[in-house]
PDB file of C-alpha atoms in Angstrom:
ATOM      1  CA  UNK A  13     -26.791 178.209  27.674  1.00  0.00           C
ATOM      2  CA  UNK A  14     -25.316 178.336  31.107  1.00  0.00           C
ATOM      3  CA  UNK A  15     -21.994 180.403  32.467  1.00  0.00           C
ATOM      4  CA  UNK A  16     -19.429 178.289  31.385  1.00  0.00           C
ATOM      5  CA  UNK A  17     -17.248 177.622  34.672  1.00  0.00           C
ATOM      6  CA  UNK A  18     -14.135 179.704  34.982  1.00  0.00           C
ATOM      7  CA  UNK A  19     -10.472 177.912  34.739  1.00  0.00           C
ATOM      8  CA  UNK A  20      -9.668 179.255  38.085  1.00  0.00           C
ATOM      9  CA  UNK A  21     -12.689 177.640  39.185  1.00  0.00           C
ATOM     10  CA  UNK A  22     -11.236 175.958  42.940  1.00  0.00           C
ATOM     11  CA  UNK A  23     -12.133 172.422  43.249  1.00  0.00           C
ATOM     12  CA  UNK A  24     -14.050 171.214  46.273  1.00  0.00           C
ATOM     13  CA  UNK A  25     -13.511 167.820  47.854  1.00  0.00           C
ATOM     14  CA  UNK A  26     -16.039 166.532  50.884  1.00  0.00           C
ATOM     15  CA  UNK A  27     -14.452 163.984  53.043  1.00  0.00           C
ATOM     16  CA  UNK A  28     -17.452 161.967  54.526  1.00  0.00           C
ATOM     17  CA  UNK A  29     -15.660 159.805  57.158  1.00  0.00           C
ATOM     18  CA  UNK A  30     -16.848 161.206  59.903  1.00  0.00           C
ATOM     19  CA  UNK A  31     -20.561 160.525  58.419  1.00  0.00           C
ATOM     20  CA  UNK A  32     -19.404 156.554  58.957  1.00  0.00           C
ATOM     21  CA  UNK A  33     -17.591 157.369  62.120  1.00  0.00           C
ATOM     22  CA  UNK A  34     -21.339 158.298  63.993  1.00  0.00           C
ATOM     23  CA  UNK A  35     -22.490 155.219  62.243  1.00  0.00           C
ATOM     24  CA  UNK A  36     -19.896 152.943  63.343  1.00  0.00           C
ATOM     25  CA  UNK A  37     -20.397 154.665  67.019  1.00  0.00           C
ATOM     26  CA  UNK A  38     -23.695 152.865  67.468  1.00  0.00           C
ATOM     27  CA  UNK A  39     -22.982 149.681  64.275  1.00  0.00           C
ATOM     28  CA  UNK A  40     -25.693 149.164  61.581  1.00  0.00           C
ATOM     29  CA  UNK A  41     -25.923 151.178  58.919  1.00  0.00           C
ATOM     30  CA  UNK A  42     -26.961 154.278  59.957  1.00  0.00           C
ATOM     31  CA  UNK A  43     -26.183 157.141  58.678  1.00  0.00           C
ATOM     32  CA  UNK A  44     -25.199 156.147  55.875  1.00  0.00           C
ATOM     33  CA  UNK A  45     -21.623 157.593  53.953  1.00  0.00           C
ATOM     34  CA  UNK A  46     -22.917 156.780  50.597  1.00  0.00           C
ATOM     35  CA  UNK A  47     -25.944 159.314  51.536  1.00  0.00           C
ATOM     36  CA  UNK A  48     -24.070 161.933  52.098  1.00  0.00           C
ATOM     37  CA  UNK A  49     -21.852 161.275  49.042  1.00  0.00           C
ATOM     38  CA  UNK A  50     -25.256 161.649  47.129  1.00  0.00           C
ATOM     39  CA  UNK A  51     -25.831 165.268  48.516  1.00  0.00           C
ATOM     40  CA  UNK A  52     -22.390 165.999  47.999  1.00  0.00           C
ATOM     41  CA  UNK A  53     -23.051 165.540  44.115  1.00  0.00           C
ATOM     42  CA  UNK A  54     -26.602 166.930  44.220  1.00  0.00           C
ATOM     43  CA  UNK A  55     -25.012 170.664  45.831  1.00  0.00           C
ATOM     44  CA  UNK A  56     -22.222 170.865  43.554  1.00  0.00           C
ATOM     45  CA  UNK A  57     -19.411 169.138  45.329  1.00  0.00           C
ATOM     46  CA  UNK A  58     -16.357 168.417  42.922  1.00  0.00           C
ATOM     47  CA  UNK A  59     -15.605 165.211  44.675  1.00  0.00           C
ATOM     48  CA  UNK A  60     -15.421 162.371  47.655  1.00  0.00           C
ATOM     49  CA  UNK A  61     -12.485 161.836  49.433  1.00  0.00           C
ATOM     50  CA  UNK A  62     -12.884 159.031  52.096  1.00  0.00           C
ATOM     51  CA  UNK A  63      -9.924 157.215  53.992  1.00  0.00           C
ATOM     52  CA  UNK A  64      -9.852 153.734  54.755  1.00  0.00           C
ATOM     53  CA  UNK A  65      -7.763 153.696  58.122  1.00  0.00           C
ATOM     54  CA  UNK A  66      -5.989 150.697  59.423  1.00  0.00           C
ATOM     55  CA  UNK A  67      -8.328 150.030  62.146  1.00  0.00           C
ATOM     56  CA  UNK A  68     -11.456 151.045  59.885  1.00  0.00           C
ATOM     57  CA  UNK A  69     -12.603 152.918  62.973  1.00  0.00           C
ATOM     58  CA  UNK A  70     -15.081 155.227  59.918  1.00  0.00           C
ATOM     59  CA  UNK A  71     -14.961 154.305  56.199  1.00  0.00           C
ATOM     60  CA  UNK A  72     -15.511 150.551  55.339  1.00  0.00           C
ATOM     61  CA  UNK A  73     -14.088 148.195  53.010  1.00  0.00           C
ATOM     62  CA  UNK A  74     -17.623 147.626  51.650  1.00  0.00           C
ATOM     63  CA  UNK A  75     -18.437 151.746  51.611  1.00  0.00           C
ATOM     64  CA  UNK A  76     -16.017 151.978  48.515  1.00  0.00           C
ATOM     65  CA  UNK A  77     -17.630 150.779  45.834  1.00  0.00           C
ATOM     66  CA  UNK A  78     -20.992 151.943  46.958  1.00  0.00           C
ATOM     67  CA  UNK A  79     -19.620 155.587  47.321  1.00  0.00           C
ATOM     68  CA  UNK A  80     -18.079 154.880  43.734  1.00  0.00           C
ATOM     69  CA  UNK A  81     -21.521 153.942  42.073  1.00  0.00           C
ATOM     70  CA  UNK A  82     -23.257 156.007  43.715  1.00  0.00           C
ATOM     71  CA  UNK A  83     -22.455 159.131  42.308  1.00  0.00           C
ATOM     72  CA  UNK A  84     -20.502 160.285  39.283  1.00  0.00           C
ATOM     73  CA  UNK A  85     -17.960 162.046  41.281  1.00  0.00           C
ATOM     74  CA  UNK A  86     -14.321 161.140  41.323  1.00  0.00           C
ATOM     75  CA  UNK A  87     -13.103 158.926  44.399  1.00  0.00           C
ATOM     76  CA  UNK A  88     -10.200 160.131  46.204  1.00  0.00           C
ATOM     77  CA  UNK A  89      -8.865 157.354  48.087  1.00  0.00           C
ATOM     78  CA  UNK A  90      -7.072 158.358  51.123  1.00  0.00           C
ATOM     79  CA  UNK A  91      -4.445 155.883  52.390  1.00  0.00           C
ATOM     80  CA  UNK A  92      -1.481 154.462  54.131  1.00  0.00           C
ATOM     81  CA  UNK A  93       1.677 153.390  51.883  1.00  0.00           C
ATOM     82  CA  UNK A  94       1.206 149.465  52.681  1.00  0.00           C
ATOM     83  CA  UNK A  95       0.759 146.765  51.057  1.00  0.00           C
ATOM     84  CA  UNK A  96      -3.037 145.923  52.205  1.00  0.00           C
ATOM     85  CA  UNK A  97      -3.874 149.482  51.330  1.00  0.00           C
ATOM     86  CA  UNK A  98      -2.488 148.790  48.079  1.00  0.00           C
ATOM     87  CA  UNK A  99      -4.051 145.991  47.040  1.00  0.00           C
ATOM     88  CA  UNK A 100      -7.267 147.472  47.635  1.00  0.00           C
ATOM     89  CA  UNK A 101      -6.513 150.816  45.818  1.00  0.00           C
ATOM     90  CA  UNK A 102      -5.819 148.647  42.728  1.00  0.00           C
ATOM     91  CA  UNK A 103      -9.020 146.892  43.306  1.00  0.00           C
ATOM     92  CA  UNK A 104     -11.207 149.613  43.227  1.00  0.00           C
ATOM     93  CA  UNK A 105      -9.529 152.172  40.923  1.00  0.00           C
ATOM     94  CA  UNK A 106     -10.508 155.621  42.684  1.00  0.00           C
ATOM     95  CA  UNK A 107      -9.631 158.666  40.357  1.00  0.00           C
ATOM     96  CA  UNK A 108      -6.860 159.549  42.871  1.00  0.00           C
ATOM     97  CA  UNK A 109      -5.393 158.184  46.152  1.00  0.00           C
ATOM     98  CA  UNK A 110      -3.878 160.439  48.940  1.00  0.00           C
ATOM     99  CA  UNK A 111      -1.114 158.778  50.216  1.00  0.00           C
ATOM    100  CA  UNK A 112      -0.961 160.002  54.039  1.00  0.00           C
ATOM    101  CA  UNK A 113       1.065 159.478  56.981  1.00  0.00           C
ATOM    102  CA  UNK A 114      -1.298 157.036  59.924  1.00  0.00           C
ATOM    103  CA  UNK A 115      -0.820 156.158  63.220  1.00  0.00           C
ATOM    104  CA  UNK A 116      -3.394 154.233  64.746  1.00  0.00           C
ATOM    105  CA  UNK A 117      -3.134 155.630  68.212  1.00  0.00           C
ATOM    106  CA  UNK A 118      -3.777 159.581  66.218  1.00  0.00           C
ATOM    107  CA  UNK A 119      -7.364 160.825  66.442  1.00  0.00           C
ATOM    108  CA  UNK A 120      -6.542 162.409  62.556  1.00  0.00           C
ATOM    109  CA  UNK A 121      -3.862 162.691  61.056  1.00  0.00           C
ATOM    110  CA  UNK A 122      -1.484 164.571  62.626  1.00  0.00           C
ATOM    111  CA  UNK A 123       0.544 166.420  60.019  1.00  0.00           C
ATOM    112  CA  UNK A 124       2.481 166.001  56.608  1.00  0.00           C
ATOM    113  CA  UNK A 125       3.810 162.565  55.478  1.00  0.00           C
ATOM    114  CA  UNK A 126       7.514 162.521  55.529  1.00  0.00           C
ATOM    115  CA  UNK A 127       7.987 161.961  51.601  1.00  0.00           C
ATOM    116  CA  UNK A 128      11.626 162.193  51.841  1.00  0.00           C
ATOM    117  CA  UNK A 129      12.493 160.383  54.523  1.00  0.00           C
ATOM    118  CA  UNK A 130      10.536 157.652  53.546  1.00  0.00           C
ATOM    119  CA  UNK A 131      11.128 157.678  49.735  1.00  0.00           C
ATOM    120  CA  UNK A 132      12.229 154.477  48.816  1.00  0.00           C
ATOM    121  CA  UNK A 133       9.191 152.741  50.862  1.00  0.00           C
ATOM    122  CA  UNK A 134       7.027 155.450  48.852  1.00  0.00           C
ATOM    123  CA  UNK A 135       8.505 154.787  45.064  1.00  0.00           C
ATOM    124  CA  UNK A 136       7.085 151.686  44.487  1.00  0.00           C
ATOM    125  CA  UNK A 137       3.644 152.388  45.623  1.00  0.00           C
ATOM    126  CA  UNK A 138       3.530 155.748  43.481  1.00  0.00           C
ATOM    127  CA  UNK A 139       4.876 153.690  40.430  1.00  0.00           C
ATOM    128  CA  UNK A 140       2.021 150.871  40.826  1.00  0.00           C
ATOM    129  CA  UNK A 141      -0.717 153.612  41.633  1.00  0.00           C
ATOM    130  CA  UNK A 142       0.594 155.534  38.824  1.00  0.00           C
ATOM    131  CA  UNK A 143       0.678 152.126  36.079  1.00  0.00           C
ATOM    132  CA  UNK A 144      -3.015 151.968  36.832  1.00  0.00           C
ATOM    133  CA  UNK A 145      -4.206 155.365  35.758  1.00  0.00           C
ATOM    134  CA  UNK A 146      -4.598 156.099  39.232  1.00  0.00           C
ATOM    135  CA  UNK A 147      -3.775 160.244  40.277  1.00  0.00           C
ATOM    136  CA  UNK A 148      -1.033 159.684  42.876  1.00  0.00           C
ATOM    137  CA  UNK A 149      -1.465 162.790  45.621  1.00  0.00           C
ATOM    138  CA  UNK A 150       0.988 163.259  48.436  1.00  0.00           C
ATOM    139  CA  UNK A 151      -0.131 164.795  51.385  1.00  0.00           C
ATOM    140  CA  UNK A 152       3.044 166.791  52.760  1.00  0.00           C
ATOM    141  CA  UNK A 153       3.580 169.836  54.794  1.00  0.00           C
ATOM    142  CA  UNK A 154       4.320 172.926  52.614  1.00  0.00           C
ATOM    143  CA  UNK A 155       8.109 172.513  53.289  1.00  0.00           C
ATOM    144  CA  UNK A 156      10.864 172.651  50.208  1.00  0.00           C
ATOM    145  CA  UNK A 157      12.047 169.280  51.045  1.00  0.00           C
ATOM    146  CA  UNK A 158       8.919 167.623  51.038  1.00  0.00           C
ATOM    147  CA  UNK A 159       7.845 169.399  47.677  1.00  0.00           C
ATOM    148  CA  UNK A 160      11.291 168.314  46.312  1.00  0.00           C
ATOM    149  CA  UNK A 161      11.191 164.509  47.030  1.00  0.00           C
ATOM    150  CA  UNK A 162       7.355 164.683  45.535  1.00  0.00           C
ATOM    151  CA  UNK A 163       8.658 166.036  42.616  1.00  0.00           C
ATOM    152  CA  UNK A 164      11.620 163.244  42.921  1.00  0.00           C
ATOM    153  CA  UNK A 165       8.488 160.369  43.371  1.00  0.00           C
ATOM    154  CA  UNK A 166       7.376 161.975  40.101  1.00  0.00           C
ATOM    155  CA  UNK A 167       3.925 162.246  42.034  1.00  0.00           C
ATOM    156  CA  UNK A 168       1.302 164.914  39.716  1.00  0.00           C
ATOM    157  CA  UNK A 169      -0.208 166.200  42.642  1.00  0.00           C
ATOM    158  CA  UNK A 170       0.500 167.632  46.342  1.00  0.00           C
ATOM    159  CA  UNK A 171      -1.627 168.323  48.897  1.00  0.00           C
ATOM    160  CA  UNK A 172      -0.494 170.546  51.734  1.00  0.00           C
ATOM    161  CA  UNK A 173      -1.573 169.900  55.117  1.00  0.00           C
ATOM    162  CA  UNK A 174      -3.051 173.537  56.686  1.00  0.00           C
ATOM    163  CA  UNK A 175      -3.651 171.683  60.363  1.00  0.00           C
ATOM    164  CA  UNK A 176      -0.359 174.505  61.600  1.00  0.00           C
ATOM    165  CA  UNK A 177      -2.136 177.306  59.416  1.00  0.00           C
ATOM    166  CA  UNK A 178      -5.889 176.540  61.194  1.00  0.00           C
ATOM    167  CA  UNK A 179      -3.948 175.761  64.779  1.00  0.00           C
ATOM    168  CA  UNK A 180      -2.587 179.558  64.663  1.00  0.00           C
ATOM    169  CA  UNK A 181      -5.417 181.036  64.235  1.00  0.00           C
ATOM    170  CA  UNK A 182      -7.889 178.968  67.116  1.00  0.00           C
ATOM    171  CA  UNK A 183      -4.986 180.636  69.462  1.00  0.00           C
ATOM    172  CA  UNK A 184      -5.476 183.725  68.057  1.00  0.00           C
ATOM    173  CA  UNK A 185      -1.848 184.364  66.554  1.00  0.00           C
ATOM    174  CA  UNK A 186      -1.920 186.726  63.612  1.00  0.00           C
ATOM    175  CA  UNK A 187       1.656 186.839  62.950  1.00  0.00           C
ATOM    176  CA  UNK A 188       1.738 183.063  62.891  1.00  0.00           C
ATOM    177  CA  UNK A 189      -0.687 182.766  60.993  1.00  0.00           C
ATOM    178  CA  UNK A 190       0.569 184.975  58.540  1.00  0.00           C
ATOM    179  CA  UNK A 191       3.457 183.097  58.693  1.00  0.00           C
ATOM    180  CA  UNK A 192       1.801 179.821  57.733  1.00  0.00           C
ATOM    181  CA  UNK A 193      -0.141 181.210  54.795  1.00  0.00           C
ATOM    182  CA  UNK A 194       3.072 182.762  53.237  1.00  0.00           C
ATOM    183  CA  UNK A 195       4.530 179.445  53.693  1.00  0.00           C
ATOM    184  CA  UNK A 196       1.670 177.807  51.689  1.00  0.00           C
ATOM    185  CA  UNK A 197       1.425 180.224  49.034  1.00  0.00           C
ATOM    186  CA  UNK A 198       5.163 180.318  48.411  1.00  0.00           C
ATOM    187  CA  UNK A 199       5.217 176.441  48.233  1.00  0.00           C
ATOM    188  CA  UNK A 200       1.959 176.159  45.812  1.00  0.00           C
ATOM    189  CA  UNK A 201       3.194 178.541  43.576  1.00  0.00           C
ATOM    190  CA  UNK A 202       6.932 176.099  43.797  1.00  0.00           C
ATOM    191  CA  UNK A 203       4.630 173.143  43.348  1.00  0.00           C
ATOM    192  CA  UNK A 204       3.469 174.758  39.958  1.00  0.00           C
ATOM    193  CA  UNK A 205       6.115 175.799  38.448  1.00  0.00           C
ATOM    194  CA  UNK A 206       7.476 172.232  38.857  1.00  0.00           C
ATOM    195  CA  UNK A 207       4.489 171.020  37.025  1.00  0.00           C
ATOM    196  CA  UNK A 208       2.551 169.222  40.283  1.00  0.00           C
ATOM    197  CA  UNK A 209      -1.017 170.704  41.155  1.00  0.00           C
ATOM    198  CA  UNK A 210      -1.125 171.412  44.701  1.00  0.00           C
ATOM    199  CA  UNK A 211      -4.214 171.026  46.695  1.00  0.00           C
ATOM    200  CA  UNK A 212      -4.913 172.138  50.463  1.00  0.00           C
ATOM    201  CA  UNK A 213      -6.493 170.393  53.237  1.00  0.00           C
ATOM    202  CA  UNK A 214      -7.262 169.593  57.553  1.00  0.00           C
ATOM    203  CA  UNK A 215      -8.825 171.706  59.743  1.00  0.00           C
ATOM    204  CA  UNK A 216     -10.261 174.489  57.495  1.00  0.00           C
ATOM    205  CA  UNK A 217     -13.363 176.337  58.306  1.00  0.00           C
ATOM    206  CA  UNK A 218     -16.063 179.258  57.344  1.00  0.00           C
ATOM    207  CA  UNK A 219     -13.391 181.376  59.343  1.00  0.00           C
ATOM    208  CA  UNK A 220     -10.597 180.485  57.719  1.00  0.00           C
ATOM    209  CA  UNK A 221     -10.784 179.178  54.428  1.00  0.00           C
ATOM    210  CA  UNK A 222     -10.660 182.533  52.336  1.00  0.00           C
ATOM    211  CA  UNK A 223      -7.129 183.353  52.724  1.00  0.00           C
ATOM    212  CA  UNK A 224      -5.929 179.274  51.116  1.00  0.00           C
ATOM    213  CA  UNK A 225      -9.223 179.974  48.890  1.00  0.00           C
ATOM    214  CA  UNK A 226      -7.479 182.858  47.420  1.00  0.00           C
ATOM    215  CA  UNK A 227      -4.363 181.284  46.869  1.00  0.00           C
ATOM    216  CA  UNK A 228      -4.226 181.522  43.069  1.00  0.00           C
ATOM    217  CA  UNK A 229      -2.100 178.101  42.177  1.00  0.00           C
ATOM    218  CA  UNK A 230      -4.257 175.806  44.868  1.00  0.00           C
ATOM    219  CA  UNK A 231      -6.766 173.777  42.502  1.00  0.00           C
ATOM    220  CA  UNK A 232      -9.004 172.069  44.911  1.00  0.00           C
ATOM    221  CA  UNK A 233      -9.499 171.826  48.633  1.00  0.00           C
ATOM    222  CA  UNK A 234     -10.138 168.889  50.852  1.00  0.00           C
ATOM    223  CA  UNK A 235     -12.858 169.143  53.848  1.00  0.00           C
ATOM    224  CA  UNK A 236     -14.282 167.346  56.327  1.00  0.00           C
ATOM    225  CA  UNK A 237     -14.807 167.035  59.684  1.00  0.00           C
ATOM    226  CA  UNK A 238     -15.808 170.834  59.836  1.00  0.00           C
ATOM    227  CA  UNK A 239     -18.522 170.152  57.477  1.00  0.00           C
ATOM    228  CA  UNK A 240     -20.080 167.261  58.885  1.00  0.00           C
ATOM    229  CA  UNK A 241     -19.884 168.944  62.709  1.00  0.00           C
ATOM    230  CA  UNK A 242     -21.987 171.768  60.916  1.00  0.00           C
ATOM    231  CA  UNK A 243     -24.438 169.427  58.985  1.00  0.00           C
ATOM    232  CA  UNK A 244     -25.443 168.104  62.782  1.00  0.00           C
ATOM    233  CA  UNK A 245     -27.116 172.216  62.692  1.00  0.00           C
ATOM    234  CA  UNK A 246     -27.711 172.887  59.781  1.00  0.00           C
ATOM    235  CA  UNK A 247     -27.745 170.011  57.108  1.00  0.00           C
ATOM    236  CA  UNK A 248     -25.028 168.633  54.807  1.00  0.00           C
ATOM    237  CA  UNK A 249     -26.402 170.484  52.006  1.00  0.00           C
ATOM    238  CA  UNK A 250     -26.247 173.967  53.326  1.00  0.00           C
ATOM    239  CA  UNK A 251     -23.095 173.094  54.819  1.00  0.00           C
ATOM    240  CA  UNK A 252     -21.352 172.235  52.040  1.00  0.00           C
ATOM    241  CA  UNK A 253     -23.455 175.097  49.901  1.00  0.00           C
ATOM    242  CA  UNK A 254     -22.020 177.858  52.155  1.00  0.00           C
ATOM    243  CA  UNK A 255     -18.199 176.818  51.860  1.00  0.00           C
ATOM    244  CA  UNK A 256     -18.738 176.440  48.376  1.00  0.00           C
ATOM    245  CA  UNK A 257     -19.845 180.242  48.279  1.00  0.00           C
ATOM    246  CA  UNK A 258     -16.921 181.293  50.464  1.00  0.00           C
ATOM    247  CA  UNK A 259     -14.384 179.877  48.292  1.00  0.00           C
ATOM    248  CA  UNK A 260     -15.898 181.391  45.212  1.00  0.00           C
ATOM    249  CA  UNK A 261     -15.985 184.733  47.009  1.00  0.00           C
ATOM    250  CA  UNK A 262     -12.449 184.380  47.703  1.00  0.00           C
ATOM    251  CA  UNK A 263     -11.541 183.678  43.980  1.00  0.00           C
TER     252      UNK A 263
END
């Protein structure tokens, strides 16, 4: 028989967007997102998170259920609190959705969504999501007010943007850093205690992933973008193979 895998095992989530945002540079179908959901499954990935923007400037309409039969891995729907966005979440049933903050003039999404300031536009979209077994996820900055008005939405998981965390260190500021990392840690180990899981996710690297890794309370991470700039060198597989090993170092 095989190890059995440990309970602090930390969950890894591939965002393959930017897979469909080279294929949507040139049209056709090439590459292909649903590919690279494939070798997400085949190296051990724990799941798919794609967003379907606005705009669709990457992910598809038609991607979603091709990335959902394609592998056995659990969907995490990333999307804007509308209506349309709605509608299709319902449709398709992912295992979670991610609701996040959008802008259509952003390049990515540029920090936490404002869950309190915006929770009575957010209630009824986390009640429908919720009515149809769908994992509601809020994607917040690791601030006490956000993590309180999740907890008010009644939302079971948070994910805490680390775009301020990764920022501090490409300028090289160790005491911000620090900063930022206390901040998560303090707020994960909040978002416990309260009974939400909190996950972590944007702009996390080989450089800088440990230190979130490590954070005991944080159950899975979301990646992206990093990993498909270093499949363009290396491959998707050995990307995704060597955060994977860095994160169970760090545990």
């Amino acid at each position: 028989m095989g190890e059995r895998p440990s309970l602090n095992r930390l969950r890894l989530g591939v965002n393959i967007d930017h897979v469909a945002t080279i294929r949507n540079a040139r049209g056709g179908d090439h590459p292909d997102p649903v590919r690279a959901a494939e070798i997400v499954a085949a190296v051990g990935g724990d799941g798919i998170t794609a967003h379907l923007r606005e705009d669709r400037r990457h992910i598809r309409d038609g991607d979603l259920k091709r990335i959902q039969d394609a592998t056995g891995l659990p969907l995490n729907l990333e999307m804007a609190a509308t209506e349309e966005m709605l509608a299709i979440a319902l449709a398709h049933a992912p295992h979670a959705a991610c609701i996040v903050p959008e802008k259509r003039e952003e390049r990515t999404t540029e920090g936490g969504l404002d869950a309190a300031g915006l929770h009575n536009q957010l209630a009824p979209v986390v009640s429908r999501l919720t009515d149809a077994g769908i994992r509601v996820s809020l994607f917040i900055e690791a601030d006490p007010r956000q993590l309180e008005a999740a907890i008010r939405l009644g939302a079971p998981v948070v994910e805490f943007h680390t775009g301020e965390y990764a920022h501090a260190g490409l300028d090289d500021d160790s005491e911000r850093v620090a900063v930022e990392l206390k901040r998560i840690a303090d707020m994960a180990a909040l978002a416990a205690k309260n009974g939400i899981e909190p996950h972590a996710g944007h702009g996390l690297t080989y450089e800088n992933v440990q230190p979130i890794a490590a954070i005991p309370q944080i159950a899975e991470l979301n990646i992206g973008h990093y990993l498909i700039g270093e499949a363009v060198f290396v491959g998707l597989e050995e990307a995704v193979r060597r955060m994977r090993d860095l994160m169970d170092e760090a545990r």
